PDB file of C-alpha atoms in Angstrom:
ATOM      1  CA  UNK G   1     -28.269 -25.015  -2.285  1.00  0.00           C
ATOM      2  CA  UNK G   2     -28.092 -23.203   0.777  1.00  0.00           C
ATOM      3  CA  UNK G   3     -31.443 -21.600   1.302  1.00  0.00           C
ATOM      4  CA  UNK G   4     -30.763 -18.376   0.706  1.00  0.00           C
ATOM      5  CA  UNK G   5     -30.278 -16.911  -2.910  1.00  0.00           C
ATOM      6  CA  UNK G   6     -28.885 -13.753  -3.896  1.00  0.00           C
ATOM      7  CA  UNK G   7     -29.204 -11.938  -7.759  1.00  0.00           C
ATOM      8  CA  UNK G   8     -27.864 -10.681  -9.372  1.00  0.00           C
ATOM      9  CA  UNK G   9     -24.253 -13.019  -9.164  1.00  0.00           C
ATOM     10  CA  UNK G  10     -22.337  -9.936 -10.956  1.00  0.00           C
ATOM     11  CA  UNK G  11     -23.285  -6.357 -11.195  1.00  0.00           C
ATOM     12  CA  UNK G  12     -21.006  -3.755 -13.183  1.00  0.00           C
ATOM     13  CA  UNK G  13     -22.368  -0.536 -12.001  1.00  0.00           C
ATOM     14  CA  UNK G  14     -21.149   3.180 -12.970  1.00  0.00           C
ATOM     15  CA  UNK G  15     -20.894   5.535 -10.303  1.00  0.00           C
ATOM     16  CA  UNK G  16     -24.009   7.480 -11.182  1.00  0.00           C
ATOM     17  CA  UNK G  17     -26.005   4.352 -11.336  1.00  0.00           C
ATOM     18  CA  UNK G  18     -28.362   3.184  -9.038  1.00  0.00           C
ATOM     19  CA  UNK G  19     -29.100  -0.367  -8.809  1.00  0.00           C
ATOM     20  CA  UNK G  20     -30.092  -2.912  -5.841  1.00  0.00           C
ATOM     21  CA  UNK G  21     -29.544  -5.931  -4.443  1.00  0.00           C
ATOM     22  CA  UNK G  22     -31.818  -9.345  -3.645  1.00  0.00           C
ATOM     23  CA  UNK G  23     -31.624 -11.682  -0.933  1.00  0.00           C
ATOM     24  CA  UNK G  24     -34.087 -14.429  -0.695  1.00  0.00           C
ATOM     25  CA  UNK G  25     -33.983 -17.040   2.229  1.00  0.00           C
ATOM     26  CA  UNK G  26     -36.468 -19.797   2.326  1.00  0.00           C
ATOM     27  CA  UNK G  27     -35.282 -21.274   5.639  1.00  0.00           C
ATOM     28  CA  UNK G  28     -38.102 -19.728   7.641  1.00  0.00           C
ATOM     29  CA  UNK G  29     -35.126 -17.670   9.491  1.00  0.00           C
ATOM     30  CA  UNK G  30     -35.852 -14.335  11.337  1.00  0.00           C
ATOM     31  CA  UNK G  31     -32.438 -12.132  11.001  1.00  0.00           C
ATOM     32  CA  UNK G  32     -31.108 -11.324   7.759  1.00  0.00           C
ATOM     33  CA  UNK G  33     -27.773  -9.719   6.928  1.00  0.00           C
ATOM     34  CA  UNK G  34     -25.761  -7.972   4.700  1.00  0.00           C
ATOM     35  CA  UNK G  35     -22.028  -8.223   4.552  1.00  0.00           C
ATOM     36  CA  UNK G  36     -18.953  -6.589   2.620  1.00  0.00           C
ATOM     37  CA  UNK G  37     -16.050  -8.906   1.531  1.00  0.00           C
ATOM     38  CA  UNK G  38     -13.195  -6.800   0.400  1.00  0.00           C
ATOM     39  CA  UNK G  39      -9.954  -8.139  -1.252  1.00  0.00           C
ATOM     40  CA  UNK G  40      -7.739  -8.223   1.428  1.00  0.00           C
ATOM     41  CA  UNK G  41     -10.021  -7.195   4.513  1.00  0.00           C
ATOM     42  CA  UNK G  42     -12.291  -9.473   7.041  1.00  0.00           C
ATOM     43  CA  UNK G  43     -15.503  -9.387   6.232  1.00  0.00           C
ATOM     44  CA  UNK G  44     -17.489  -5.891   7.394  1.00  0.00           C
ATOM     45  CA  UNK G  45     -20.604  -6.238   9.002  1.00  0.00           C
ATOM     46  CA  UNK G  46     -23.135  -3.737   7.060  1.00  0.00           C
ATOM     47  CA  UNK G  47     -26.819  -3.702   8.338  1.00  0.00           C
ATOM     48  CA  UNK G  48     -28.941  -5.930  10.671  1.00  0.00           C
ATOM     49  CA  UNK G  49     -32.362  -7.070  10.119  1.00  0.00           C
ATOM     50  CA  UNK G  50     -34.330  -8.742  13.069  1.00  0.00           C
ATOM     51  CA  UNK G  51     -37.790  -9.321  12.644  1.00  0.00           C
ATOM     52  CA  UNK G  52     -37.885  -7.129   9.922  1.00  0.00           C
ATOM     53  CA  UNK G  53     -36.381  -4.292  11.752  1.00  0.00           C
ATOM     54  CA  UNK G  54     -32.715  -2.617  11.375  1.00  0.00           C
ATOM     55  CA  UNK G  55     -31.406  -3.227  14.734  1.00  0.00           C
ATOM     56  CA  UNK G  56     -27.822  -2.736  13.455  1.00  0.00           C
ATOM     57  CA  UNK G  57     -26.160  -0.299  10.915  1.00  0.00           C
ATOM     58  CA  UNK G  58     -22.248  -0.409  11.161  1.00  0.00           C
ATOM     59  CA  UNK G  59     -21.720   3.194  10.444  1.00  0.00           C
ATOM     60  CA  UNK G  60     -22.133   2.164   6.163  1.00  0.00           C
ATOM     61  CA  UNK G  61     -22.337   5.327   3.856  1.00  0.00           C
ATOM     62  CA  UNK G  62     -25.539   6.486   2.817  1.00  0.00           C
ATOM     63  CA  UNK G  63     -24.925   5.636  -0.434  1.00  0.00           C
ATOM     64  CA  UNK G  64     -26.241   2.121   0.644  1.00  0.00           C
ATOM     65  CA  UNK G  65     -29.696   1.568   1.558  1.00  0.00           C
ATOM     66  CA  UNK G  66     -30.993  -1.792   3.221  1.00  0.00           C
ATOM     67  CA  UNK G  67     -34.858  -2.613   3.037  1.00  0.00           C
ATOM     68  CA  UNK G  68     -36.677  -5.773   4.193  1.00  0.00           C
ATOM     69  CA  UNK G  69     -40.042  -6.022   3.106  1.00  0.00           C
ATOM     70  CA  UNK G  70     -40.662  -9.068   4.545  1.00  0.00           C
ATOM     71  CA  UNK G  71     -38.923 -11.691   6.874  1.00  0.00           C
ATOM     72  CA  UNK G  72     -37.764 -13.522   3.490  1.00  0.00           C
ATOM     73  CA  UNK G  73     -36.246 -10.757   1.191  1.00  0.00           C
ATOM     74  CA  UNK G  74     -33.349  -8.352   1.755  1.00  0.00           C
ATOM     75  CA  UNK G  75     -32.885  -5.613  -0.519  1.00  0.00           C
ATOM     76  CA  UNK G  76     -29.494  -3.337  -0.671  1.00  0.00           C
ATOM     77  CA  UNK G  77     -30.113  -0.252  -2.871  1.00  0.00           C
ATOM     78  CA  UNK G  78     -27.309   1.289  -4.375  1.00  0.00           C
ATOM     79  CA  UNK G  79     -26.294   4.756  -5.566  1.00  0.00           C
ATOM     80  CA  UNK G  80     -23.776   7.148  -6.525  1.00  0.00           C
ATOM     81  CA  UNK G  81     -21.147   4.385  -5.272  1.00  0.00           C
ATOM     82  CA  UNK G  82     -17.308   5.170  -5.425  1.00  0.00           C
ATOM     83  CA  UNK G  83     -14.850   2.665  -6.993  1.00  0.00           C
ATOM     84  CA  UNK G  84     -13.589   1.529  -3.682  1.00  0.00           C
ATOM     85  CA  UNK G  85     -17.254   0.166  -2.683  1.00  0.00           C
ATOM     86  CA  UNK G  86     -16.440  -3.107  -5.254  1.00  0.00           C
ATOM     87  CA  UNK G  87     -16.424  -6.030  -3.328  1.00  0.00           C
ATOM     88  CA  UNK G  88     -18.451  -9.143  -2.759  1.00  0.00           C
ATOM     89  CA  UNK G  89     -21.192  -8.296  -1.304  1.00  0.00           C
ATOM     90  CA  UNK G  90     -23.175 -11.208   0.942  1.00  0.00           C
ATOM     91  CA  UNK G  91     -26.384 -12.260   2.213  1.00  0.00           C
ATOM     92  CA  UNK G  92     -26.719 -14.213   5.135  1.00  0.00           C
ATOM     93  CA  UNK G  93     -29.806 -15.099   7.769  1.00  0.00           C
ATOM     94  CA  UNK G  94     -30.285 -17.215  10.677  1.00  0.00           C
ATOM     95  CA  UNK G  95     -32.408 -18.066  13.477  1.00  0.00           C
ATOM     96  CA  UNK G  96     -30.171 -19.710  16.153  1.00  0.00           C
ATOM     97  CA  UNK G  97     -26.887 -20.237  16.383  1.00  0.00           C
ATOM     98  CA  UNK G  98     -25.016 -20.463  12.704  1.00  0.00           C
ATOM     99  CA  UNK G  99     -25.775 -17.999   9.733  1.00  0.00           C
ATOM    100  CA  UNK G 100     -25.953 -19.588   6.202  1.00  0.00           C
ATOM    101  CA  UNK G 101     -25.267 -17.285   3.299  1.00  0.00           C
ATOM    102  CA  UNK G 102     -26.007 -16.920   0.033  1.00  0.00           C
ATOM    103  CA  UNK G 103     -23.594 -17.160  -3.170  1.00  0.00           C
ATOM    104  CA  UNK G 104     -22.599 -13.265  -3.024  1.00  0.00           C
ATOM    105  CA  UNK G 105     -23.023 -10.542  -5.238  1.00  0.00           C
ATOM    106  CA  UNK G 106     -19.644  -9.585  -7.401  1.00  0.00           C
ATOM    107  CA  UNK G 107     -20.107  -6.049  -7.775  1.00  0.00           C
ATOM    108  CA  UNK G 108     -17.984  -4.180 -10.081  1.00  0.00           C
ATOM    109  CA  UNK G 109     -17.759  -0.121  -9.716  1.00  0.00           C
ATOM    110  CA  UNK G 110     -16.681   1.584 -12.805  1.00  0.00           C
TER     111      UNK G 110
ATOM    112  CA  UNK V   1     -15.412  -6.374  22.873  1.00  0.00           C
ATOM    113  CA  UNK V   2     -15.784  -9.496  20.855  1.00  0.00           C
ATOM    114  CA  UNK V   3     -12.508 -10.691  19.233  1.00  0.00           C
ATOM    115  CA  UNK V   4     -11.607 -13.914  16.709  1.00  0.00           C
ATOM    116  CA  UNK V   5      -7.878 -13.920  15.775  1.00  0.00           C
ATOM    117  CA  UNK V   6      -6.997 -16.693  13.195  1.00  0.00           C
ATOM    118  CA  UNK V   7      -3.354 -17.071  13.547  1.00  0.00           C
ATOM    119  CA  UNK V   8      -1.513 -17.708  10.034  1.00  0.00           C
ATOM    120  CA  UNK V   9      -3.635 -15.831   6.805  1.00  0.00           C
ATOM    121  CA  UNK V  10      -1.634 -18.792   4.998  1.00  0.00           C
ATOM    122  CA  UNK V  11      -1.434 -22.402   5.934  1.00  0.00           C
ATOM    123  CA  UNK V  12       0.141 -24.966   3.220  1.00  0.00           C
ATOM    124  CA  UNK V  13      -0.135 -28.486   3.749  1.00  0.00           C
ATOM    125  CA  UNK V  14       0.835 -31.676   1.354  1.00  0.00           C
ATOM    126  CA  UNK V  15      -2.023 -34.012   0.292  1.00  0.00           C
ATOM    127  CA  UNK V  16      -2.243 -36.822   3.198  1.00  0.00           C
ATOM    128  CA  UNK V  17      -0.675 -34.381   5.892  1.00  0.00           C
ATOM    129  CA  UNK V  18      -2.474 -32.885   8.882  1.00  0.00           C
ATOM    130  CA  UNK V  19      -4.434 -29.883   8.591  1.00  0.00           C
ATOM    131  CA  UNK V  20      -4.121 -27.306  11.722  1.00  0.00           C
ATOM    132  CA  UNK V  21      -5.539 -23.855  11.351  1.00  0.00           C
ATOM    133  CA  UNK V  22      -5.966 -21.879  14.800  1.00  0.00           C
ATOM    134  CA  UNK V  23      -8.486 -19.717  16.351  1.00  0.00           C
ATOM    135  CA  UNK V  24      -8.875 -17.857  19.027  1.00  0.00           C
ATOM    136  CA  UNK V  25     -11.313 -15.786  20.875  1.00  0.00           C
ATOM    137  CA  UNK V  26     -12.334 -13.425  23.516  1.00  0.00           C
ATOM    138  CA  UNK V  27     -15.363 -13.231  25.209  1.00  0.00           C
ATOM    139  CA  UNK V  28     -16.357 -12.503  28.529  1.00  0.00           C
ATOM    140  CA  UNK V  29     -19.295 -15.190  28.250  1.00  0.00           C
ATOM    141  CA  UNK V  30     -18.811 -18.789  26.248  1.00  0.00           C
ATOM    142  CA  UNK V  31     -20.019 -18.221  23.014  1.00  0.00           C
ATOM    143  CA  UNK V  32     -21.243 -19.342  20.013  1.00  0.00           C
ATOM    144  CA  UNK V  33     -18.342 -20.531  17.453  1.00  0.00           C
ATOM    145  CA  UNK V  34     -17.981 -21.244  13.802  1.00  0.00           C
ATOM    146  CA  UNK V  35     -16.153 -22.356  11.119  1.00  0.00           C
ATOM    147  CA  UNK V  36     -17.038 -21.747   7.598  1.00  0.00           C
ATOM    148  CA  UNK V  37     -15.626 -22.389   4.347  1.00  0.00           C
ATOM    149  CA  UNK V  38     -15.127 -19.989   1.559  1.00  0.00           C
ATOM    150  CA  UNK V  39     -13.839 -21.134  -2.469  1.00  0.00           C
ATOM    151  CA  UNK V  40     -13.302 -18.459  -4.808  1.00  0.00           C
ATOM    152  CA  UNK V  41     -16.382 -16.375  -5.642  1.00  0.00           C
ATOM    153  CA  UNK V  42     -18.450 -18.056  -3.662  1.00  0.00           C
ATOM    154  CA  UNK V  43     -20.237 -17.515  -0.244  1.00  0.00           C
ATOM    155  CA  UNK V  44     -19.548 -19.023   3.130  1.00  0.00           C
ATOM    156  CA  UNK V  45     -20.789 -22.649   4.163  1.00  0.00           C
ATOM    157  CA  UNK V  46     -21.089 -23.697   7.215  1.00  0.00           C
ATOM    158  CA  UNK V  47     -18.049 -26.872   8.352  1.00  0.00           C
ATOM    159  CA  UNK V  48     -19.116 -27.147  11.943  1.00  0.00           C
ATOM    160  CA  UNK V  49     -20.268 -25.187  14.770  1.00  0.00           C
ATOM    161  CA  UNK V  50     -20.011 -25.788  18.949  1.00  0.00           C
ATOM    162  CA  UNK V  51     -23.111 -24.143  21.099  1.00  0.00           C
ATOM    163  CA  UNK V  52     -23.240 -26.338  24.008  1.00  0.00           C
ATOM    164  CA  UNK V  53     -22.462 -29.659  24.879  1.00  0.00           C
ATOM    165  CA  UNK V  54     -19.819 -31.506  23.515  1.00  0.00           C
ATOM    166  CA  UNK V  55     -16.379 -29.874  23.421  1.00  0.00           C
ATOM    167  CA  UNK V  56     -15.455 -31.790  20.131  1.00  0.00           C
ATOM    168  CA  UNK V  57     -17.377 -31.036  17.312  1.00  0.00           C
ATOM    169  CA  UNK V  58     -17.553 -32.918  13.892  1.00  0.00           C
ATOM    170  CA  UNK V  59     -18.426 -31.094  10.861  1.00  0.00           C
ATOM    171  CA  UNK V  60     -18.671 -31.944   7.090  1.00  0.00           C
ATOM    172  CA  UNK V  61     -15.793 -33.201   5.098  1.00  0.00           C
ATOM    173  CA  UNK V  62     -14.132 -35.067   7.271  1.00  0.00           C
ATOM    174  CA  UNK V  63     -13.423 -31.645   9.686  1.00  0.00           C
ATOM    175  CA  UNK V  64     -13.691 -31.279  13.449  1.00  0.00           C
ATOM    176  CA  UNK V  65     -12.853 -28.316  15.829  1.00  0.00           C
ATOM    177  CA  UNK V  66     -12.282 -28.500  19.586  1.00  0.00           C
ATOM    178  CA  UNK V  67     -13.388 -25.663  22.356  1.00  0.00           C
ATOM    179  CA  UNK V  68     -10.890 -25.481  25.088  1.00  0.00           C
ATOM    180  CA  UNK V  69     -12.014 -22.771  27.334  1.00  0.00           C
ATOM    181  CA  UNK V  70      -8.805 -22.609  29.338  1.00  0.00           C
ATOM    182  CA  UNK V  71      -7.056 -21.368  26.278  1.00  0.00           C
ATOM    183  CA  UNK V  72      -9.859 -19.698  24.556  1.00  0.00           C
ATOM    184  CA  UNK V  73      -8.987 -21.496  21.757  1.00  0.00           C
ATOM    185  CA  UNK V  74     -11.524 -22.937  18.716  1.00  0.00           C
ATOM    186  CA  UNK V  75      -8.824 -25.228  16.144  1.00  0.00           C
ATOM    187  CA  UNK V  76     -10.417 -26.520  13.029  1.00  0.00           C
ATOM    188  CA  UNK V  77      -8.519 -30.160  12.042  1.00  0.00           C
ATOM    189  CA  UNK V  78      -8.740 -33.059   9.450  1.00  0.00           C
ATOM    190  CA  UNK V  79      -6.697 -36.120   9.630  1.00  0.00           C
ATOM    191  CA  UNK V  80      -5.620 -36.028   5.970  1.00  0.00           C
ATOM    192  CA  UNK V  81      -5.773 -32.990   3.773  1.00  0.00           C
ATOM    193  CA  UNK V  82      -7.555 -33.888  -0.071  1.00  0.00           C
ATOM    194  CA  UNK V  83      -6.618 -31.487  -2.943  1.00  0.00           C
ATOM    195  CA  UNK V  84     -10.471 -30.577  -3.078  1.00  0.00           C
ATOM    196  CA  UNK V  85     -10.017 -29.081   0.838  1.00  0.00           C
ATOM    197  CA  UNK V  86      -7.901 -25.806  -0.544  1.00  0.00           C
ATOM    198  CA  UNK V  87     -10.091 -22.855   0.240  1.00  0.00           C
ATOM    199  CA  UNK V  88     -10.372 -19.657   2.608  1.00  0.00           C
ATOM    200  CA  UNK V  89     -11.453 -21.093   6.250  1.00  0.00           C
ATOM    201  CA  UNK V  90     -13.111 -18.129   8.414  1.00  0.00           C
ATOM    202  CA  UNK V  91     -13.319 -18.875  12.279  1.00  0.00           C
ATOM    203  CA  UNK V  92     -16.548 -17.062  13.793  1.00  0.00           C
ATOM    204  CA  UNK V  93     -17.733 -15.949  16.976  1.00  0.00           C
ATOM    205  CA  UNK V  94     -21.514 -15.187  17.625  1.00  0.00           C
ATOM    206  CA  UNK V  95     -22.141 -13.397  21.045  1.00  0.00           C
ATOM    207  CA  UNK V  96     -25.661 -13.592  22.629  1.00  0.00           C
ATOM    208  CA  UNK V  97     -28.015 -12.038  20.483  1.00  0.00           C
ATOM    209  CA  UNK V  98     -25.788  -9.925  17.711  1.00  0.00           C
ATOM    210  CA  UNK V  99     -24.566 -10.988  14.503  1.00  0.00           C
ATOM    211  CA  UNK V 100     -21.714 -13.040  13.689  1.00  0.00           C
ATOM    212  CA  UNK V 101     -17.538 -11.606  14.069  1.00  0.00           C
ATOM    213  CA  UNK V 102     -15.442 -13.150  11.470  1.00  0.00           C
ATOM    214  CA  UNK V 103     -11.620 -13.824  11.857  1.00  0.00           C
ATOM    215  CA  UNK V 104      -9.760 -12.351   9.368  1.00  0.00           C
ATOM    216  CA  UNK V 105      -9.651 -15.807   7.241  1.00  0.00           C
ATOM    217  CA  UNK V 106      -6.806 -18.702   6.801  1.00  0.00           C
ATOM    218  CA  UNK V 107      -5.973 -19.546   2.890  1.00  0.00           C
ATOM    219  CA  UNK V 108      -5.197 -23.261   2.797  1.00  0.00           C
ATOM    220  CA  UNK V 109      -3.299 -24.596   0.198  1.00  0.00           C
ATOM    221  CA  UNK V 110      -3.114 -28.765  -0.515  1.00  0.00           C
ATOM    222  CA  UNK V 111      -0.034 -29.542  -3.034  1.00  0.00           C
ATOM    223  CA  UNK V 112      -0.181 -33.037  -4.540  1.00  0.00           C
TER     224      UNK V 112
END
């Protein structure tokens, strides 16, 4: 148990779906992240939430869509993704210091 | 820019034997560093970290990691490698006020 939960575990999305993601954090943190883990590829920074504000957005397609409601959820809304967007997607926040992350998403575009 | 370079993507080690993996960074300040643990299909935890302080850092499972500045340099070590310690090791760098920037990962492998 890390603090910080992410559902679904695995997603199997067509391309003309739209679906979305959930991270919850419980550790009273104030930055929340999402992050892309390809096969084969370091880990991509996506979007940046500070005080509930973007203050970072990597150049990710529009087809993804970060929200956060609140300093404990994360949301990443997806639509009309591409095959190549399957990955493990994570969820990570932190106050100080070290991030902790949640279990990932396995999403699976078909 | 901020940089991590692990240096081997694939370290294999027998059970008992030393465990080594490398990391370096740039940085034009002393920064935050990391290392985290990944096994398969599941997210990162957190093995140790060094802010300030003490250049030798302990961590779980038996792990430690020492910052040299002089060689920019962040290894993660154990004394004796367990089967269980087989898993993707990420080295991490966290400059003043941004988000974390991941190394590109080391895959350790423990044969028996």
């Amino acid at each position: 148990e890390t603090g910080v939960t992410q559902t679904p575990r695995h997603l199997v999305m067509g391309m003309t779906n739209k679906k979305s993601l959930k991270c919850e954090q419980h550790l009273g943190h104030n930055a929340m992240y999402w992050y892309k883990q390809s096969a084969k590829k370091p880990l991509e920074l996506m979007f940046v939430y500070s005080l509930e504000e973007r203050v970072e957005n990597n150049s990710v397609p529009s087809r993804f869509s970060p929200e956060c409601p609140n300093s404990s959820h994360l949301f990443l809304h997806l639509h009309t993704l591409q095959p190549e967007d399957s990955a493990l997607y994570l969820c990570a926040s932190s106050q100080e210091g070290a991030a902790f992350f949640g279990q990932g998403t396995r999403l699976t575009v078909v | 820019a901020q940089s991590v370079t692990q240096l081997g993507s694939h370290v294999s080690v027998s059970e008992g034997a030393l465990v080594l993996l490398r990391c370096n960074y740039s940085s034009s300040v002393p920064p935050y560093l990391f290392w985290y643990v990944q096994y398969p299909n599941q997210g990162l935890q957190l093995l140790l970290k060094y802010t300030t302080g003490a250049t030798l850092v302990k961590g779980i499972n038996g792990f430690e990691a020492e910052f040299k500045k002089s060689e920019t340099s962040f290894h993660l070590t154990k004394p004796s490698a367990h089967m269980s310690d087989a898993a993707e090791y990420f080295c991490a760098v966290r400059p003043a006020g941004t988000a974390l920037i991941f190394g590109k990962g080391t895959t350790l492998s423990v044969s028996s």
